[in-house]
Coordinates of C-alpha atoms in Angstrom, one line a residue:
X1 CA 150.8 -122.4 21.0
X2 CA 152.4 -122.7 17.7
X3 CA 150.3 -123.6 14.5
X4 CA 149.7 -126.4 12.6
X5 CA 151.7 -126.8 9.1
X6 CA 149.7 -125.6 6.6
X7 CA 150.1 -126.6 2.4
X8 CA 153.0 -125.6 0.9
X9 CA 154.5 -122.6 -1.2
X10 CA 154.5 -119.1 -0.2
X11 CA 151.4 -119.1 2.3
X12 CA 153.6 -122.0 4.9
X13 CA 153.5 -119.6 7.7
X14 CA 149.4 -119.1 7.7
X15 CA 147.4 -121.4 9.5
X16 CA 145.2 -121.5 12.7
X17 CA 146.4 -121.8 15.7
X18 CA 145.6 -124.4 18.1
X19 CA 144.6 -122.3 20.8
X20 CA 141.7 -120.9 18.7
X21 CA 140.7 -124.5 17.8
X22 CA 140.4 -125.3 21.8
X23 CA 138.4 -121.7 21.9
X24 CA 135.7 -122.8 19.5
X25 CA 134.9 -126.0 21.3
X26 CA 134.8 -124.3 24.6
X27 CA 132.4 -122.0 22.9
X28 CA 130.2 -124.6 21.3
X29 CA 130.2 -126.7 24.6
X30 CA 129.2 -123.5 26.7
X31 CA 126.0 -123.0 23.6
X32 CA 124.8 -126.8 24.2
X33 CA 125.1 -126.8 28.0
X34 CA 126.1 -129.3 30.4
X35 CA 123.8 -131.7 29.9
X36 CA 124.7 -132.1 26.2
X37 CA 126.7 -134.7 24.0
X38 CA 128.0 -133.1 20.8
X39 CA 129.4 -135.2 17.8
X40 CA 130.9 -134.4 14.6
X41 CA 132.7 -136.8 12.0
X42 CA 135.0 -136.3 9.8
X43 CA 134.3 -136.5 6.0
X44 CA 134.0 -139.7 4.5
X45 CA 136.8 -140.5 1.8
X46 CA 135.0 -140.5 -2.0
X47 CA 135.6 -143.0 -4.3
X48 CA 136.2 -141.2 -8.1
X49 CA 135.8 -144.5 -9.7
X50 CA 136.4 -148.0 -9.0
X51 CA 139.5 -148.1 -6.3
X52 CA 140.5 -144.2 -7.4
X53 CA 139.5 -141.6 -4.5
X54 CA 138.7 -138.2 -5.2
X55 CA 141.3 -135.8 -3.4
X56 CA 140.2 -135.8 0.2
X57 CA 138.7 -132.5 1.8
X58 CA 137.9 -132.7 5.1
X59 CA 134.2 -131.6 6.1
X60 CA 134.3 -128.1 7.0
X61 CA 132.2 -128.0 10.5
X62 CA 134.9 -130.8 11.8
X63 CA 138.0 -128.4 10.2
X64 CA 136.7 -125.7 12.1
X65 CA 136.5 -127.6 15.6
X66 CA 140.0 -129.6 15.0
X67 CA 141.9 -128.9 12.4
X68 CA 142.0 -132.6 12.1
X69 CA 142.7 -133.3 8.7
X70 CA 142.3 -137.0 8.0
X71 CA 139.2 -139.0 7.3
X72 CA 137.8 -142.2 9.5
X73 CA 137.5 -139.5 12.7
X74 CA 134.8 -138.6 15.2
X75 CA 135.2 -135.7 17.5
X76 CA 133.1 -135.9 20.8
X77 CA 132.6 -133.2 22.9
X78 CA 131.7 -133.7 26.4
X79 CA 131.0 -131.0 28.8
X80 CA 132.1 -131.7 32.1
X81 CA 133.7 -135.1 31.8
X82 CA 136.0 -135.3 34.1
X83 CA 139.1 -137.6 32.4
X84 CA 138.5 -134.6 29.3
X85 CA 135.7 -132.6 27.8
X86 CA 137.2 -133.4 24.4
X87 CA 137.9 -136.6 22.6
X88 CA 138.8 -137.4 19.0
X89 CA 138.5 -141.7 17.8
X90 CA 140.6 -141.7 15.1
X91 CA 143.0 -144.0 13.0
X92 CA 145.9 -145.4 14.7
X93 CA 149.1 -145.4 13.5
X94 CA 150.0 -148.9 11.1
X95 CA 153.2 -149.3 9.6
X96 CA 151.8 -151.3 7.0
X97 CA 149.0 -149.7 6.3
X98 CA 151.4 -145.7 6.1
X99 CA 153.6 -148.0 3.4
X100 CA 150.7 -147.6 1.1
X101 CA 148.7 -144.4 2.0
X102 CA 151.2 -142.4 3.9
X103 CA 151.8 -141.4 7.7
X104 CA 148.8 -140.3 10.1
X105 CA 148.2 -138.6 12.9
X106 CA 147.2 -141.7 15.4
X107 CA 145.9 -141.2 18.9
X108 CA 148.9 -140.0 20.1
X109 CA 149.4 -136.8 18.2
X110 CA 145.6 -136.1 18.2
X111 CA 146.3 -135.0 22.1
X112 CA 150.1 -133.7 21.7
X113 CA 149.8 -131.8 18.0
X114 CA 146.3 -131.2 17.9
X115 CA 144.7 -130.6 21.6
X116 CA 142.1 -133.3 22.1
X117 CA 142.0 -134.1 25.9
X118 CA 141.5 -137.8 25.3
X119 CA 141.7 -140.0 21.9
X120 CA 140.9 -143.7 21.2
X121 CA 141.2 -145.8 18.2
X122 CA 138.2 -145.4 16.0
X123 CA 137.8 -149.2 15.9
X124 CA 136.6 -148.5 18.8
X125 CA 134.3 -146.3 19.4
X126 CA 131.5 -148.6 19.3
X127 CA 132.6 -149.9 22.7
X128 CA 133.3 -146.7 24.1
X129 CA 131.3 -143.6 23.1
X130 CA 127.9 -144.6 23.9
X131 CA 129.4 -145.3 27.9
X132 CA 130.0 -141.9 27.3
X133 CA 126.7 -140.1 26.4
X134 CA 124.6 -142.0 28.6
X135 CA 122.6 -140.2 30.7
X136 CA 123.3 -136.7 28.4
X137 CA 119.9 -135.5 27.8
X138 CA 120.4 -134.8 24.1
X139 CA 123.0 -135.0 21.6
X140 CA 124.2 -132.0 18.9
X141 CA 124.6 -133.5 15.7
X142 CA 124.2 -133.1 11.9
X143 CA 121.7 -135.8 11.5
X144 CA 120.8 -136.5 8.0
X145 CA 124.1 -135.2 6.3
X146 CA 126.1 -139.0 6.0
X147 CA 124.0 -141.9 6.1
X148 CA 126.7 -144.1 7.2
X149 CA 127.3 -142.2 10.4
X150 CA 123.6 -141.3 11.2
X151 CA 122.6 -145.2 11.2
X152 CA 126.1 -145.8 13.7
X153 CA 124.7 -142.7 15.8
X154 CA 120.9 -144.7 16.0
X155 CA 122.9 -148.1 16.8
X156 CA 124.4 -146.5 20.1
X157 CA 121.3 -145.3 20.8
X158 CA 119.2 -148.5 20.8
X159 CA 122.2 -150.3 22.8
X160 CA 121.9 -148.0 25.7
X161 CA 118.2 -148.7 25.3
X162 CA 118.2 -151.8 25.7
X163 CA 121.4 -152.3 28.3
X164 CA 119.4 -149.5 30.7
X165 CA 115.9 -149.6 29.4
X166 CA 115.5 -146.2 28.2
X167 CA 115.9 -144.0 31.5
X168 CA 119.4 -142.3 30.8
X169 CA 119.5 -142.3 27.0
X170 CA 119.4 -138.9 25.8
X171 CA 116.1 -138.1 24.8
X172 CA 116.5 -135.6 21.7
X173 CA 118.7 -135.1 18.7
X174 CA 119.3 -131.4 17.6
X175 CA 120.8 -129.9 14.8
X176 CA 124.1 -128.9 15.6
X177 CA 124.3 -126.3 12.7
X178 CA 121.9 -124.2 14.7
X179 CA 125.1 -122.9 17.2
X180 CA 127.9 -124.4 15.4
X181 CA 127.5 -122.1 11.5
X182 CA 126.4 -118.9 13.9
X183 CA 130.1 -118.8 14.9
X184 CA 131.6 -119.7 11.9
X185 CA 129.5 -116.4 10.6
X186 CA 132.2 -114.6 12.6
X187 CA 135.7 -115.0 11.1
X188 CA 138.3 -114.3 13.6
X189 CA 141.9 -112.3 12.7
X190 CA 143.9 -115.9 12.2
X191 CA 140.5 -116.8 9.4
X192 CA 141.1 -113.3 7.5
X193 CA 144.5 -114.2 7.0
X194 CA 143.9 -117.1 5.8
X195 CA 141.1 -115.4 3.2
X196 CA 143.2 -113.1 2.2
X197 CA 146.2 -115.2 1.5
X198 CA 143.4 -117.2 -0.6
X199 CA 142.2 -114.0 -2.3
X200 CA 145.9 -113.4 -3.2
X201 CA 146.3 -117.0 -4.7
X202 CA 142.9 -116.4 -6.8
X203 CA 144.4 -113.1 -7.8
X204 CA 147.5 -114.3 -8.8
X205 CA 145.6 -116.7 -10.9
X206 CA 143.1 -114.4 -12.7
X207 CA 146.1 -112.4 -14.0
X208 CA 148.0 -115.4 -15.3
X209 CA 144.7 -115.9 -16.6
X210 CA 144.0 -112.7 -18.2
X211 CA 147.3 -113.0 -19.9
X212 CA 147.0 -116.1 -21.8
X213 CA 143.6 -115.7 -22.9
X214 CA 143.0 -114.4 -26.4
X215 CA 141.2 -115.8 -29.6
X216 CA 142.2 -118.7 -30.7
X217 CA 142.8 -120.3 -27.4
X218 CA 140.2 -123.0 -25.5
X219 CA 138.5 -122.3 -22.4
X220 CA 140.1 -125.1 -20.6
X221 CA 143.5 -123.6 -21.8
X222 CA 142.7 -120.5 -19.2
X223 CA 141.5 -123.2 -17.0
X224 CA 144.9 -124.9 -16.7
X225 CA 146.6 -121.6 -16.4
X226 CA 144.2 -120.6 -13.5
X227 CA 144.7 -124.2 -11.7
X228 CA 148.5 -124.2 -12.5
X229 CA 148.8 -121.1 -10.2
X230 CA 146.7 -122.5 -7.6
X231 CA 148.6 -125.2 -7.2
X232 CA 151.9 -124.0 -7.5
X233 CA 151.3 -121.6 -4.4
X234 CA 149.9 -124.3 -2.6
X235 CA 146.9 -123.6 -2.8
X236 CA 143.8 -125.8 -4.4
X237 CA 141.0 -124.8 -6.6
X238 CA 137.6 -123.7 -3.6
X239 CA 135.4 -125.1 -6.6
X240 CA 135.2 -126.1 -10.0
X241 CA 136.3 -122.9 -12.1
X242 CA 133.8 -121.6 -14.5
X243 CA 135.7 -120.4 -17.9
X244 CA 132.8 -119.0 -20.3
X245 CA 133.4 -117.8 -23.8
X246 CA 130.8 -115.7 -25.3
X247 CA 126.9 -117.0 -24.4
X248 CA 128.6 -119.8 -22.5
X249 CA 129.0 -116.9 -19.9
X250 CA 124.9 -116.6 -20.1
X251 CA 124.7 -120.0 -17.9
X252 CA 125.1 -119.3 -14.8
X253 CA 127.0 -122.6 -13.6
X254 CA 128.5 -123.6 -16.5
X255 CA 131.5 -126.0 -15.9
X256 CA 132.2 -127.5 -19.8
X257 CA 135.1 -124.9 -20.4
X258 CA 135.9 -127.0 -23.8
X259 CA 134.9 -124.4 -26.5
X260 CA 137.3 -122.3 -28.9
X261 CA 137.4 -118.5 -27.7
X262 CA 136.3 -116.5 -30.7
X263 CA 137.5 -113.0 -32.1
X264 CA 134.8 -110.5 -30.1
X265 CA 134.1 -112.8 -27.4
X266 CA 133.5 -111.9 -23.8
X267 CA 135.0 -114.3 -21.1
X268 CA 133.8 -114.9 -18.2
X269 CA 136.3 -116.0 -15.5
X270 CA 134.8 -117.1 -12.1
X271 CA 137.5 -119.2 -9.6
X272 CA 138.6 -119.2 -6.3
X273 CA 141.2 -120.4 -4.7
X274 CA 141.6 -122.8 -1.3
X275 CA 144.0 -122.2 1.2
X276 CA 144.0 -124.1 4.5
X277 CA 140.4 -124.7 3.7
X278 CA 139.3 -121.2 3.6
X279 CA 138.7 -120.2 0.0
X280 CA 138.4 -117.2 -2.2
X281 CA 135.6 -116.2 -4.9
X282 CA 136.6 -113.9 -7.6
X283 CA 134.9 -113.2 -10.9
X284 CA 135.7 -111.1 -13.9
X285 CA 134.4 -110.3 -17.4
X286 CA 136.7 -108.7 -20.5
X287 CA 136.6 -109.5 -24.7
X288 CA 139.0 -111.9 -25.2
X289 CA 140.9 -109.5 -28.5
X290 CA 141.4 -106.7 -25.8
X291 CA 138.4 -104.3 -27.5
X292 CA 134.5 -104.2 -26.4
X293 CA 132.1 -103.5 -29.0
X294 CA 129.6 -100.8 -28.1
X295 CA 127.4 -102.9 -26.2
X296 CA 129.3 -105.1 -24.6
X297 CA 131.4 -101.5 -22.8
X298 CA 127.6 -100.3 -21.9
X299 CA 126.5 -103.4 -20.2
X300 CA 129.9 -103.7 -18.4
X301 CA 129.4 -100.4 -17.2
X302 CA 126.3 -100.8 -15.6
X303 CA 127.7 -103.6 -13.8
X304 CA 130.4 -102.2 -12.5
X305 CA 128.3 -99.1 -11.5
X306 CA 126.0 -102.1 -9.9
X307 CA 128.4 -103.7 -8.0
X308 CA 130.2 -100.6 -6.9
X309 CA 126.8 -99.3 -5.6
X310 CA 126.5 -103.0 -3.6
X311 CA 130.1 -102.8 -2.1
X312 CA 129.4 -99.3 -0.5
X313 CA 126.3 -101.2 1.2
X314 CA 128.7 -103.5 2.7
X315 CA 129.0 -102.0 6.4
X316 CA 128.2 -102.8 10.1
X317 CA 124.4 -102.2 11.0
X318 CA 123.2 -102.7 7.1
X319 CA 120.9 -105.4 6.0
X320 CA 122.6 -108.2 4.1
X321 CA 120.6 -107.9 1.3
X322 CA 121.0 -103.9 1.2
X323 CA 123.7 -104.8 -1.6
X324 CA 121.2 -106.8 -3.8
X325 CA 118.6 -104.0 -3.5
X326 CA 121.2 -101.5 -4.5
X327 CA 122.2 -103.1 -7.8
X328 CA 118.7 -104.3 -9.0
X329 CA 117.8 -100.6 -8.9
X330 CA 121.0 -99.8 -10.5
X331 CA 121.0 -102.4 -13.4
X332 CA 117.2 -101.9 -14.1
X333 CA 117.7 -98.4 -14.3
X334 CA 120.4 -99.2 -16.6
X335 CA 118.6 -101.9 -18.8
X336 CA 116.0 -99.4 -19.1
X337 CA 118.1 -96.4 -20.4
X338 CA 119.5 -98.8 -22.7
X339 CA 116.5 -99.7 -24.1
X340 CA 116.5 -103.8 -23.0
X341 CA 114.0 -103.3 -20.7
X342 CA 110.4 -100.8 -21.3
X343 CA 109.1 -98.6 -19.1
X344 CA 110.7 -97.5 -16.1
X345 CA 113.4 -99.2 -13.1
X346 CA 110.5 -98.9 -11.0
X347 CA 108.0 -100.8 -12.9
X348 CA 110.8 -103.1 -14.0
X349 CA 111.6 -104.1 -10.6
X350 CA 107.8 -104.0 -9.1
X351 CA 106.9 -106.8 -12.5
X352 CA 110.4 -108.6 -11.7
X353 CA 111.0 -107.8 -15.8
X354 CA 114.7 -107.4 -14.6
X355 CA 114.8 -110.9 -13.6
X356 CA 115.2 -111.9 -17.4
X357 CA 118.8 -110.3 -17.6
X358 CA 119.9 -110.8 -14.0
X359 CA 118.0 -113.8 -12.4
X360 CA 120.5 -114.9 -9.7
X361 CA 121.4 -112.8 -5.8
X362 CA 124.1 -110.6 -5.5
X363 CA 126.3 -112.8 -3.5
X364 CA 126.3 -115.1 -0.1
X365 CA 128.6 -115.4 2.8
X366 CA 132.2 -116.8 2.2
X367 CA 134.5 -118.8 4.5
X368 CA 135.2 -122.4 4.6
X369 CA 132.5 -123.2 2.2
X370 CA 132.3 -121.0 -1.1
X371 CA 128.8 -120.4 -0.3
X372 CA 129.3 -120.6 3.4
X373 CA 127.0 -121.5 6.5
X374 CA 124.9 -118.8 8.2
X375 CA 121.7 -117.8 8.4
X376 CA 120.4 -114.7 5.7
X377 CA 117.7 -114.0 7.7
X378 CA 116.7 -113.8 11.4
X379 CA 113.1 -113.4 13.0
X380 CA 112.1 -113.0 9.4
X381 CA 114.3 -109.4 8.9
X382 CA 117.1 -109.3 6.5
X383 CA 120.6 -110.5 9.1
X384 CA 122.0 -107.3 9.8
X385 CA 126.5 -107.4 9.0
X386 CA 128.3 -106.8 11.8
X387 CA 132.8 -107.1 11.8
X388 CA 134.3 -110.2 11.4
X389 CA 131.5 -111.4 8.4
X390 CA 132.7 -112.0 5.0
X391 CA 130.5 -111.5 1.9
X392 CA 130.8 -111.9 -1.9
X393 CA 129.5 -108.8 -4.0
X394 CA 128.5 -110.3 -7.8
X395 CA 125.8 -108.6 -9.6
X396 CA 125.5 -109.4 -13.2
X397 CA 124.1 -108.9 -16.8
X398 CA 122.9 -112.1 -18.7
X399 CA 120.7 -111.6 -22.3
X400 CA 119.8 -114.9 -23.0
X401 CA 121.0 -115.7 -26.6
X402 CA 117.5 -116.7 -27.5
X403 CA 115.9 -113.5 -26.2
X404 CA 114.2 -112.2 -29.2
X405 CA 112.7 -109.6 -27.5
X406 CA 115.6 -107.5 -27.8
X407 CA 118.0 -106.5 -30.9
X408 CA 120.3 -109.2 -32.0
X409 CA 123.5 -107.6 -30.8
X410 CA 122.8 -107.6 -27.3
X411 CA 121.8 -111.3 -27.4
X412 CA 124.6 -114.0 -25.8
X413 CA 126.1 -111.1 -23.9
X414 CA 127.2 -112.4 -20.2
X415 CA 128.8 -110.2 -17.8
X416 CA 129.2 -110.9 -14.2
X417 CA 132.3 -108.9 -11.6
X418 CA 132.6 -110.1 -8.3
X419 CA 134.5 -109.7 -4.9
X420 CA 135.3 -110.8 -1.3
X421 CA 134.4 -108.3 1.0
X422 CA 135.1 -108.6 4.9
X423 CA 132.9 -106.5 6.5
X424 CA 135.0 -104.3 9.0
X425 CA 134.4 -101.8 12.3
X426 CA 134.8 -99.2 9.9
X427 CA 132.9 -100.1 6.9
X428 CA 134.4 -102.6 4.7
X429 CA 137.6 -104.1 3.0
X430 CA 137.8 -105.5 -0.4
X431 CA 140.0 -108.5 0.2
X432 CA 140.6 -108.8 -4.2
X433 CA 140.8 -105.3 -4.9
X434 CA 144.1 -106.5 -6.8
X435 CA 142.4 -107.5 -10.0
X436 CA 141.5 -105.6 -12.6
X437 CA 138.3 -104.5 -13.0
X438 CA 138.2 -101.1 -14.3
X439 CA 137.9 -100.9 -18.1
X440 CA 141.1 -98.8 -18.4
X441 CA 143.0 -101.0 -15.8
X442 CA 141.7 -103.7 -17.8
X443 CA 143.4 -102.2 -20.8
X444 CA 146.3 -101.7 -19.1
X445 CA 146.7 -105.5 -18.8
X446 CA 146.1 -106.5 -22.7
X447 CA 148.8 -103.8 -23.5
X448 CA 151.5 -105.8 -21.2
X449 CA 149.9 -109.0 -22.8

């Protein structure tokens, strides 16, 4: 079945097809069983300020289900109903109303373009959905996630309550992320394109990036560069990009990206890039005039060393957090020879000393969400990576630039690299290999600067 259109520029081609969509739910619905009602809605439209909306995203669990990509829409899935296991309420078309906010999809299309069995206007699905989870014995859901929809969901209930007194209204609500983020753990062939063609965007953007930044210049000023490539390859930003001159890059979220990059600066670049929802997550750490001083190179290296070590722990069978153990042992052993941390790696992990200069994980799954859905652990062991999984890889170096503890020229030194890695039958395949990362590559690119 062909596609739906995905954003513009270069990526047009890339999407997922229907047929995978109809997949999925058949999956899901085969998880919950027969006697199940599963219902997911659409993300709510947010209002910026006054009658300004922020730029709609459509809630990832109901992208990954329909594909749908409008808001005021409730999928229903139904196992074994016979007029159609799957129906989407949605808006209707309105001439009057498209004038002002554009064209949508309307019931019509929701069956023909986008392969929902049955569709109704979502005016209505007060009237009509609960008729069609009576007598399910419990509903899937993400109870507790939007108010607005949770207190509709406990209205239907208490009508079928009262029109049948209580003996065919489904009895239990259960968390729907329980089956539903389990597959999206497991990105299929269509997904991978799609991450790469976001890892290309992102890397396409950390270049332009590198290329303007240079003392002298604002953060925000590589900011715009990085967003100005994003969007014009069609692509949108997967989360507020983090441009961090010098200590700045010692915060972990930081998200000002208004000071002046100064002569002997590090910056920190972390920014991914959307495509078709599925998003990228690339960071990267160089001195601003092209030349490290002496401690800024040895920090660097033992990062990159860290996160080279973690990469090669990316691989079917191995624990997920295999790649954080690595590059503790590696960083501490590194802080220690470097004199930052006393004593030995071993005692430095044992205390949790190393925690001072590297306090965060060394990455998380990546898919639809930047930090995506999926359990880290099962029965109480470490998830174990298997194909199809998709990880970022980010260790990092932060010396607070109040740590008086150690010599004043390591202090406000920030270094973090980071990369997507899909996690393949034969090990593993770094989808951002393309930037720079290498001291000498990074050289390469100041020269052509």
């Amino acid at each position: 079945m062909p596609g739906r259109p995905a954003p513009g520029g270069r990526h047009t081609a890339l999407s997922v097809v229907t047929a995978e969509f109809a997949r999925r739910r058949r999956q899901l619905m085969r998880m919950a069983g027969a006697d199940a009602a599963l219902l997911v809605a659409a993300a709510p439209e947010r209002m910026r300020n006054a009658d300004a909306a922020w730029p709609y995203r459509q809630d990832s669990d109901f992208h990954y289900l329909t594909g749908f990509p409008e808001p005021d829409a409730v999928l229903a899935l139904l196992p074994g109903r016979a007029h159609g296991e799957v129906v989407m309420f949605c808006r209707e078309r309105d001439p009057s109303h498209e004038r002002w906010h554009g064209e949508v999809a309307g019931t019509e299309r929701a069956v023909s373009v986008h392969g929902m069995d049955d569709a109704f206007p979502i005016e209505d699905i007060d009237d009509i959905l609960p008729g069609m989870i009576e007598g399910r014995a419990r509903v899937y859901c993400h109870f507790g996630r939007e108010p607005d929809f949770d207190a509709r969901l406990l209205g239907w209930m208490r009508r079928l309550r009262q029109l049948r007194g209580g003996g065919v209204v489904p009895k239990e609500f259960v968390a729907l992320g329980h089956l539903l983020h389990d597959l999206r753990l497991y990105k299929s062939r269509g997904e991978l394109k799609l991450m790469r063609a976001a890892a290309a965007v992102a890397t396409e953007a950390h270049l332009a990036a590198m290329a303007v930044a240079r003392p002298g210049r604002f953060e925000y000023e590589v900011e715009a560069e990085l967003l100005r490539v994003m969007r014009s390859r069609g692509a949108v930003p997967a989360f507020a990009p983090i441009v961090a001159g010098g200590a700045n890059a010692c915060t972990m979220h930081y998200l000002a990206n208004r000071a002046l990059l100064k002569d002997g600066d590090l910056l920190l670049v972390d920014a991914g890039a959307e495509v078709d929802c599925y998003a990228s997550d690339i960071t990267r750490t160089y001195p601003v005039n092209g030349r490290w001083t002496r401690e800024q190179r040895a920090l660097y290296e033992v990062v990159l060393a860290a996160q080279q070590a973690a990469i090669d722990e990316v691989a079917p069978g191995k624990p997920f957090d295999a790649a954080h153990h690595v590059a503790v042992r590696v960083i501490a052993e590194g802080l220690c020879a470097l004199g930052l941390l006393r004593g030995s790696a071993d005692l430095a992990i044992e205390s949790g000393a190393y925690k001072t200069f590297f306090p965060s994980k060394t990455g998380h799954w990546l898919g639809l969400d930047v930090h995506d859905v999926g359990d880290y652990r099962v029965d109480g062991q470490a998830r174990l990576l298997e194909p199809g999984m998709v990880v970022t890889v980010e260790p990092g170096i932060y010396v607070p630039p109040d740590l008086h503890a150690v010599a004043e020229r390591w202090r406000g030194i920030g270094i973090r690299i980071e990369d997507d890695v899909a996690v393949s039958a034969e090990g593993n395949v770094v989808l951002t290999a393309a930037v720079p990362k290498e001291p000498e590559d990074l050289a390469r690119v100041w020269g052509g600067r």
